[in-house]
Short mmCIF file of C-alpha atoms in Angstrom, two decimals:
data_model
loop_
_atom_site.label_atom_id
_atom_site.label_comp_id
_atom_site.label_asym_id
_atom_site.label_seq_id
_atom_site.Cartn_x
_atom_site.Cartn_y
_atom_site.Cartn_z
CA MET A 1 -27.88 6.39 -19.51
CA ILE A 2 -30.16 5.24 -16.12
CA GLU A 3 -30.99 1.76 -18.40
CA THR A 4 -27.35 0.93 -18.89
CA GLN A 5 -26.56 -2.37 -18.18
CA LEU A 6 -23.44 -1.98 -15.67
CA PHE A 7 -22.49 -5.60 -15.57
CA GLU A 8 -23.01 -6.62 -18.81
CA GLY A 9 -20.88 -6.44 -22.08
CA THR A 10 -20.26 -7.58 -25.80
CA ASN A 11 -18.97 -11.23 -25.20
CA ILE A 12 -18.81 -11.01 -21.71
CA HIS A 13 -20.37 -10.06 -18.05
CA LEU A 14 -20.02 -9.45 -14.56
CA THR A 15 -21.50 -11.45 -12.08
CA ALA A 16 -21.61 -12.22 -8.45
CA VAL A 17 -18.93 -14.17 -7.18
CA GLU A 18 -20.09 -17.92 -6.39
CA PRO A 19 -17.74 -19.23 -3.56
CA GLU A 20 -17.90 -23.14 -3.90
CA GLN A 21 -17.94 -23.14 -7.86
CA ASP A 22 -15.43 -20.19 -8.01
CA ALA A 23 -13.27 -21.48 -6.25
CA ALA A 24 -12.54 -24.78 -7.76
CA VAL A 25 -11.74 -23.24 -10.97
CA GLU A 26 -9.41 -20.74 -9.85
CA SER A 27 -7.81 -22.62 -7.75
CA ALA A 28 -6.59 -24.52 -10.77
CA TRP A 29 -5.64 -21.20 -12.27
CA THR A 30 -2.83 -20.43 -9.05
CA GLN A 31 -0.73 -22.80 -10.43
CA ASP A 32 0.66 -20.24 -12.65
CA LEU A 33 2.66 -18.07 -10.34
CA ASP A 34 2.56 -15.08 -12.21
CA TYR A 35 -1.19 -15.45 -11.66
CA ILE A 36 -0.77 -15.22 -8.19
CA ARG A 37 1.43 -12.23 -8.62
CA LYS A 38 -0.84 -10.06 -10.84
CA ALA A 39 -3.96 -11.65 -8.84
CA TYR A 40 -3.61 -11.20 -5.07
CA TRP A 41 0.15 -8.92 -5.14
CA LEU A 42 -0.02 -8.82 -1.54
CA LYS A 43 0.46 -12.74 -1.21
CA ILE A 44 3.64 -14.67 -1.17
CA ALA A 45 3.22 -17.16 -5.12
CA MET A 46 1.75 -20.15 -4.39
CA PRO A 47 -0.61 -22.25 -5.17
CA LEU A 48 -4.46 -21.75 -3.61
CA THR A 49 -6.95 -24.33 -2.40
CA ALA A 50 -10.34 -23.88 -3.48
CA TYR A 51 -11.04 -24.11 0.25
CA GLN A 52 -8.94 -21.23 0.61
CA LEU A 53 -10.02 -19.18 -2.01
CA LYS A 54 -13.58 -20.12 -0.64
CA LYS A 55 -12.62 -19.09 2.41
CA ALA A 56 -11.31 -15.79 0.67
CA TYR A 57 -14.04 -15.34 -1.44
CA GLU A 58 -16.71 -15.37 1.56
CA ASP A 59 -14.63 -12.66 3.88
CA GLU A 60 -14.33 -10.82 1.04
CA GLN A 61 -18.28 -10.55 0.51
CA LYS A 62 -18.64 -9.88 4.45
CA GLU A 63 -16.11 -6.78 3.60
CA THR A 64 -18.44 -5.41 0.48
CA SER A 65 -21.66 -5.66 2.58
CA GLY A 66 -19.39 -4.38 6.29
CA SER A 67 -17.86 -1.45 4.95
CA GLY A 68 -18.55 -1.21 1.49
CA ASN A 69 -14.82 -0.19 1.14
CA SER A 70 -14.67 -3.33 -1.48
CA PHE A 71 -16.38 -5.04 -4.50
CA GLN A 72 -15.50 -8.50 -6.63
CA PHE A 73 -17.35 -9.43 -9.40
CA SER A 74 -16.61 -12.56 -11.51
CA VAL A 75 -15.95 -12.63 -15.32
CA ARG A 76 -17.90 -15.31 -17.41
CA ILE A 77 -18.46 -15.63 -21.49
CA LYS A 78 -22.18 -14.46 -22.29
CA ASP A 79 -24.50 -17.64 -22.88
CA GLU A 80 -21.61 -20.46 -21.90
CA ASP A 81 -21.33 -19.04 -18.29
CA GLN A 82 -17.77 -20.24 -17.99
CA LEU A 83 -16.11 -18.47 -15.66
CA ILE A 84 -12.81 -16.56 -17.33
CA GLY A 85 -11.42 -14.01 -14.80
CA PHE A 86 -12.28 -11.65 -11.80
CA VAL A 87 -11.99 -7.92 -11.38
CA LYS A 88 -11.90 -6.34 -7.81
CA PHE A 89 -12.54 -2.92 -6.50
CA PHE A 90 -11.06 -2.27 -3.27
CA ASN A 91 -9.12 0.06 -0.73
CA ILE A 92 -11.86 2.59 -1.84
CA GLU A 93 -11.52 5.83 0.31
CA TRP A 94 -14.87 7.47 -0.22
CA THR A 95 -14.18 10.71 1.46
CA ASN A 96 -10.77 10.96 -1.02
CA GLY A 97 -12.96 9.39 -3.98
CA ASN A 98 -10.21 6.70 -5.40
CA GLY A 99 -9.95 3.27 -4.78
CA PHE A 100 -8.08 0.12 -6.98
CA ILE A 101 -8.99 -1.99 -9.48
CA GLN A 102 -7.36 -5.38 -10.16
CA VAL A 103 -8.42 -7.31 -13.01
CA ALA A 104 -7.13 -10.90 -13.39
CA PHE A 105 -7.35 -13.41 -16.23
CA CYS A 106 -7.26 -17.24 -15.94
CA ASP A 107 -4.22 -16.78 -18.66
CA GLU A 108 -2.55 -14.45 -20.87
CA GLN A 109 -4.80 -15.41 -24.00
CA THR A 110 -8.02 -14.62 -22.66
CA GLU A 111 -6.72 -11.73 -21.16
CA GLU A 112 -5.15 -10.44 -24.70
CA LYS A 113 -8.98 -11.54 -26.27
CA TYR A 114 -11.26 -10.08 -23.50
CA GLY A 115 -9.07 -7.65 -21.35
CA LYS A 116 -10.01 -4.16 -23.09
CA GLU A 117 -14.05 -5.10 -22.53
CA VAL A 118 -13.72 -6.62 -18.84
CA LEU A 119 -11.53 -2.70 -17.98
CA MET A 120 -14.08 -0.43 -20.07
CA LEU A 121 -17.03 -2.27 -18.31
CA GLY A 122 -15.09 -1.42 -14.74
CA MET A 123 -14.27 1.45 -15.46
CA ARG A 124 -17.46 2.22 -16.58
CA TYR A 125 -18.56 1.01 -13.10
CA VAL A 126 -15.72 3.13 -10.83
CA PHE A 127 -16.40 6.13 -12.77
CA CYS A 128 -20.31 6.53 -13.63
CA GLU A 129 -21.91 4.09 -10.13
CA LEU A 130 -18.89 4.56 -7.86
CA ASN A 131 -18.44 8.17 -8.80
CA LEU A 132 -15.27 7.77 -8.00
CA LYS A 133 -12.60 10.46 -9.14
CA HIS A 134 -9.10 8.32 -9.13
CA LEU A 135 -8.59 4.59 -10.53
CA ILE A 136 -5.31 2.88 -8.87
CA THR A 137 -4.09 -0.62 -10.75
CA VAL A 138 -0.80 -2.11 -9.27
CA VAL A 139 0.90 -4.29 -12.06
CA PRO A 140 4.63 -6.00 -11.78
CA GLY A 141 7.04 -4.47 -14.42
CA TYR A 142 7.12 -7.78 -16.42
CA GLU A 143 3.47 -7.85 -17.06
CA GLU A 144 4.45 -5.84 -20.27
CA LYS A 145 0.93 -6.86 -21.64
CA THR A 146 -1.13 -6.29 -19.01
CA ILE A 147 0.63 -2.53 -18.75
CA ALA A 148 -0.05 -1.90 -22.14
CA LEU A 149 -4.07 -3.19 -21.82
CA HIS A 150 -4.00 -0.92 -19.54
CA GLU A 151 -2.31 2.66 -21.18
CA GLN A 152 -4.75 1.97 -23.75
CA GLN A 153 -7.64 2.90 -21.75
CA GLY A 154 -6.33 5.94 -20.01
CA PHE A 155 -3.76 4.84 -17.30
CA THR A 156 -0.75 6.76 -16.62
CA ARG A 157 1.87 5.43 -15.17
CA GLU A 158 2.28 7.33 -11.76
CA VAL A 159 4.69 5.32 -9.75
CA CYS A 160 7.55 3.21 -10.31
CA GLN A 161 8.84 1.07 -6.78
CA ARG A 162 11.98 -0.21 -7.61
CA GLY A 163 13.25 -3.84 -7.62
CA ALA A 164 9.75 -4.35 -5.39
CA ILE A 165 9.23 -7.68 -6.38
CA TYR A 166 11.02 -11.28 -6.69
CA ALA A 167 10.16 -13.30 -9.67
CA ASN A 168 12.09 -16.32 -11.12
CA GLY A 169 15.77 -15.43 -10.13
CA ARG A 170 15.62 -11.71 -9.68
CA TYR A 171 14.17 -8.33 -9.14
CA TRP A 172 11.76 -6.10 -10.73
CA ASP A 173 9.91 -3.04 -10.26
CA ARG A 174 6.33 -2.51 -8.71
CA TYR A 175 4.02 0.22 -11.46
CA PHE A 176 1.47 1.62 -9.81
CA LEU A 177 -0.86 2.68 -12.83
CA GLY A 178 -3.80 5.46 -12.39
CA CYS A 179 -6.25 7.26 -14.09
CA LEU A 180 -8.46 10.37 -13.32
CA GLN A 181 -12.06 10.86 -14.25
CA GLU A 182 -11.43 13.42 -16.78
CA GLU A 183 -8.98 11.56 -18.54
CA TRP A 184 -11.70 9.02 -18.68
CA ALA A 185 -14.44 11.01 -19.76
CA VAL A 186 -12.39 12.96 -22.33
CA GLN A 187 -11.85 9.14 -23.77
CA GLN A 188 -15.03 8.16 -23.57
CA MET A 189 -15.93 11.56 -25.48
CA GLU A 190 -12.93 11.35 -28.20
CA ALA A 191 -14.30 7.32 -29.16
CA LYS A 192 -18.05 8.73 -29.53
CA ASN A 193 -16.56 11.46 -31.78
CA MET B 1 28.10 -21.82 16.82
CA GLY B 2 30.00 -18.97 17.47
CA SER B 3 30.35 -16.01 20.17
CA ALA B 4 28.65 -12.16 19.67
CA THR B 5 32.43 -11.27 18.64
CA ASP B 6 34.16 -11.27 15.34
CA GLY B 7 38.01 -11.06 15.32
CA GLY B 8 37.50 -9.43 19.28
CA LYS B 9 35.34 -6.15 17.95
CA LYS B 10 31.89 -6.75 19.62
CA LEU B 11 28.79 -6.91 17.16
CA LYS B 12 27.04 -4.32 19.13
CA GLU B 13 28.64 -1.25 19.62
CA LYS B 14 25.74 0.72 21.26
CA PRO B 15 22.35 0.06 22.73
CA TYR B 16 19.52 -1.37 19.70
CA LEU B 17 17.04 1.56 18.85
CA SER B 18 18.44 4.18 19.99
CA GLY B 19 19.76 7.12 18.48
CA GLU B 20 20.63 10.65 19.31
CA LEU B 21 17.44 11.81 20.29
CA VAL B 22 15.59 9.28 20.30
CA CYS B 23 14.93 5.51 21.33
CA LEU B 24 12.29 2.84 20.18
CA LYS B 25 10.77 0.04 22.80
CA ALA B 26 7.89 -2.17 22.34
CA MET B 27 4.57 -0.44 22.78
CA ASP B 28 3.24 -0.55 26.39
CA LEU B 29 -0.29 -1.40 25.07
CA GLU B 30 -2.21 -0.14 28.40
CA ASN B 31 -0.73 3.13 28.79
CA ASP B 32 0.96 4.03 25.18
CA THR B 33 -3.12 4.16 23.84
CA LYS B 34 -3.56 6.54 26.23
CA HIS B 35 -1.39 9.07 24.48
CA PHE B 36 -2.44 7.60 20.80
CA ALA B 37 -6.04 8.60 21.48
CA SER B 38 -4.99 12.22 23.54
CA TRP B 39 -3.13 12.72 20.05
CA ARG B 40 -6.10 12.77 18.54
CA ARG B 41 -7.63 15.44 19.46
CA ASP B 42 -5.16 17.27 17.13
CA SER B 43 -6.60 17.13 13.64
CA GLU B 44 -3.69 18.83 11.73
CA TYR B 45 -1.72 15.93 13.00
CA LEU B 46 -4.40 13.59 11.75
CA ARG B 47 -4.88 15.34 8.71
CA LEU B 48 -0.81 14.27 8.17
CA LEU B 49 -0.44 11.14 9.55
CA ASP B 50 -2.92 9.52 7.09
CA SER B 51 -5.90 9.80 4.77
CA ASP B 52 -8.59 8.59 6.96
CA PRO B 53 -11.25 11.37 7.47
CA ALA B 54 -10.29 12.46 10.76
CA VAL B 55 -11.76 10.66 13.55
CA MET B 56 -11.38 10.40 17.55
CA TYR B 57 -11.19 7.08 19.56
CA THR B 58 -10.94 6.13 23.36
CA PRO B 59 -7.59 4.72 25.06
CA LYS B 60 -9.82 1.63 25.20
CA GLN B 61 -10.65 1.40 21.30
CA MET B 62 -7.30 2.19 20.66
CA LYS B 63 -6.05 -0.90 23.33
CA GLU B 64 -8.89 -2.81 21.21
CA PHE B 65 -7.17 -1.79 17.97
CA TYR B 66 -3.33 -2.77 18.77
CA GLU B 67 -4.36 -5.97 20.59
CA LYS B 68 -5.72 -6.54 17.56
CA HIS B 69 -2.97 -6.27 15.02
CA ILE B 70 -0.08 -5.92 17.15
CA ASP B 71 1.41 -9.33 15.73
CA GLU B 72 0.70 -8.60 12.14
CA TRP B 73 2.68 -5.30 12.49
CA HIS B 74 6.70 -4.04 13.40
CA GLU B 75 5.40 -1.25 15.24
CA PHE B 76 7.63 0.94 18.09
CA THR B 77 6.68 4.20 20.53
CA ILE B 78 9.25 6.73 20.67
CA HIS B 79 10.59 7.78 23.96
CA THR B 80 13.14 10.97 23.87
CA LEU B 81 16.44 9.66 25.33
CA ALA B 82 16.46 13.24 27.27
CA ASN B 83 13.31 11.88 30.19
CA ASN B 84 11.37 8.60 28.53
CA LYS B 85 8.90 10.91 27.12
CA VAL B 86 6.21 9.30 24.54
CA ILE B 87 6.15 11.05 21.39
CA GLY B 88 5.00 9.09 18.76
CA PHE B 89 5.29 5.78 16.93
CA VAL B 90 6.66 4.36 13.76
CA GLY B 91 6.92 0.81 12.42
CA LEU B 92 6.69 -1.17 9.64
CA SER B 93 3.73 -3.09 7.56
CA ASP B 94 2.94 -5.20 4.71
CA ILE B 95 6.71 -6.76 5.09
CA ASN B 96 7.25 -8.88 1.68
CA TRP B 97 10.14 -11.35 3.12
CA VAL B 98 10.11 -12.55 -0.40
CA ALA B 99 11.82 -9.01 -1.90
CA GLY B 100 12.59 -8.01 0.90
CA ASP B 101 10.40 -4.94 1.39
CA ALA B 102 7.91 -3.52 3.96
CA TRP B 103 6.20 0.22 4.26
CA VAL B 104 7.02 2.74 7.22
CA GLY B 105 4.99 4.83 8.95
CA ILE B 106 5.23 7.59 11.53
CA GLY B 107 3.77 10.10 13.52
CA VAL B 108 4.68 11.96 15.60
CA GLY B 109 1.84 12.89 18.03
CA GLU B 110 3.48 15.71 20.89
CA ARG B 111 3.71 18.88 18.75
CA ASP B 112 6.38 20.33 21.11
CA PHE B 113 8.46 17.81 18.90
CA TRP B 114 8.05 18.92 14.94
CA GLY B 115 10.64 20.08 13.38
CA GLN B 116 13.87 19.45 15.29
CA GLY B 117 14.66 15.82 14.01
CA PHE B 118 12.81 13.22 16.47
CA GLY B 119 11.10 12.18 13.93
CA THR B 120 13.88 12.40 11.64
CA ASP B 121 16.01 9.99 14.27
CA ALA B 122 13.30 7.85 14.78
CA MET B 123 13.32 7.23 11.29
CA SER B 124 17.15 6.60 10.85
CA LEU B 125 16.37 4.07 13.60
CA LEU B 126 13.85 2.30 11.77
CA GLY B 127 16.68 2.14 8.72
CA ASP B 128 18.82 1.09 11.05
CA TYR B 129 16.62 -2.11 12.15
CA SER B 130 15.01 -3.38 8.35
CA PHE B 131 18.58 -3.08 7.27
CA ASP B 132 20.65 -4.58 9.43
CA GLN B 133 18.49 -6.93 11.32
CA LEU B 134 15.90 -7.54 8.73
CA ASN B 135 18.14 -7.64 6.14
CA LEU B 136 15.36 -6.10 3.67
CA ARG B 137 16.74 -4.71 0.77
CA ARG B 138 14.24 -1.67 -0.01
CA LEU B 139 11.39 0.63 2.39
CA THR B 140 8.44 2.15 1.04
CA LEU B 141 6.66 5.10 1.84
CA GLY B 142 3.49 7.04 0.92
CA VAL B 143 3.62 11.03 2.49
CA PHE B 144 1.28 14.21 0.97
CA GLU B 145 2.77 16.90 -0.84
CA TYR B 146 1.34 18.89 1.32
CA ASN B 147 3.49 17.41 4.37
CA THR B 148 6.94 19.74 2.99
CA ARG B 149 8.33 19.13 6.44
CA ALA B 150 8.35 15.21 6.18
CA ILE B 151 9.29 14.72 2.76
CA ARG B 152 12.84 16.96 3.49
CA SER B 153 12.91 14.46 6.30
CA TYR B 154 12.66 11.51 4.87
CA GLU B 155 15.07 12.55 2.15
CA LYS B 156 17.28 13.45 4.45
CA ILE B 157 17.69 9.97 5.28
CA GLY B 158 18.48 8.71 1.39
CA PHE B 159 14.95 8.41 0.42
CA GLN B 160 13.94 8.97 -3.14
CA ILE B 161 10.85 10.21 -5.07
CA GLU B 162 9.56 6.84 -7.14
CA GLY B 163 6.47 9.04 -8.72
CA ARG B 164 3.05 10.04 -7.38
CA ILE B 165 -0.51 9.14 -7.30
CA ARG B 166 -2.26 12.23 -8.73
CA LYS B 167 -5.23 13.80 -6.98
CA ALA B 168 -5.55 10.89 -3.70
CA VAL B 169 -6.92 13.34 -0.83
CA PHE B 170 -9.35 15.45 -1.32
CA ARG B 171 -9.60 18.07 1.99
CA ASP B 172 -10.36 21.28 2.26
CA GLY B 173 -11.88 21.25 -1.18
CA HIS B 174 -8.19 20.54 -2.53
CA GLN B 175 -6.94 17.90 -4.31
CA TRP B 176 -3.38 16.81 -3.45
CA ASP B 177 -1.47 14.13 -4.67
CA ILE B 178 0.95 11.51 -2.35
CA ILE B 179 3.90 11.21 -2.71
CA CYS B 180 5.79 7.42 -3.21
CA MET B 181 9.44 7.25 -1.81
CA GLY B 182 11.84 4.49 -1.68
CA VAL B 183 15.20 3.76 -0.34
CA LEU B 184 17.47 0.87 -1.54
CA ARG B 185 19.89 -0.53 0.87
CA SER B 186 22.73 1.01 -1.60
CA GLU B 187 21.22 3.91 -0.44
CA TRP B 188 20.79 3.93 2.79
CA GLU B 189 24.24 2.67 3.06
CA GLU B 190 25.60 5.76 1.11
CA TYR B 191 23.38 8.18 3.83
CA LYS B 192 24.89 6.46 6.47
CA HIS B 193 28.60 6.99 4.85
CA LEU B 194 28.02 10.54 4.83
CA LEU B 195 26.18 10.77 7.51
CA ASN B 196 29.16 8.70 9.90
CA SER B 197 31.64 11.44 7.87
CA SER B 198 30.13 14.51 8.79
CA ARG B 199 30.04 12.96 12.47
CA ASN B 200 33.73 12.57 11.95
CA ARG B 201 34.95 15.48 10.85
CA LEU B 202 33.50 17.23 13.83
CA LEU B 203 35.12 14.99 16.38
#
């Protein structure tokens, strides 16, 4: 209960974003346009400089201490402290009890290896600490593995925006996947039994 | 460069941004913001407009807000054709130029103009503008499930339901879904074809 370490997983942990050093690492990841489209779904897909990312992190930190409607964590492998991804909570509407989550990893293999653990930590944080009732994520339709990862953790496809993304020479659907707190609670009970 | 004709036919057949009941104009940040502020005293209007907590702002606050954001948005004030009365606003946000998609939003603040086609006409004009002038491919919106009048209006002009964000709004002790709707260019053209056909039958 209260003594549970919210930021500690088995193989990874969540830490504060370090603007200077994390920006340099993430800048290299943005060479993969699919990473940009997943991690920054409202931006045009183009590689980002460390300068742009550092500024984005600092703006995000100001937003967190200002409105308190968004939070961002770095995901690092324990012991090595190597940065492997980010988990972000944003567009939080406290009066309505809902918010968005975005998990992004340096590459597909890392997401396959650590995605479930990070998503579980993120969902526990949202439902037990932020006390939200509904968690939503947005995923491009071609990201089948990412969609499957979320569906395995209890997310449901709620919205399909037809042809809302253009990538690699064609149009793709965009999905909003959602999980209610009561659905997550049932899944936790079933996992214990 | 060619002239503004196409084989002798003028490209512009009627005034831009002008419909059957309303026209859309650029905002007058000095005067329109006084209307925006006064409408916010109607909490039903606020609860239909968005999911933020219902709160009032002064005209000065509204003006400062719009001065800060006016360049990001494509937003218009809605004026009645009959007497140029300002009754609401409508516009586009988060335009994704790569995919040709944008979110649309509308607010008719003058309660006397609800349910009579003024909002539908304004959205129809925005759709024409989006597809014919901005070359967008689709439009997106979210509407609360309790706003049945708006849902009917959007369906009338071709929007399709694409899903529901479940229990996304919590008001009066009840959780409501946000219905997500979208219209593709082909669906818009179908709506316009049906509209023009019915108008031609009446002539």
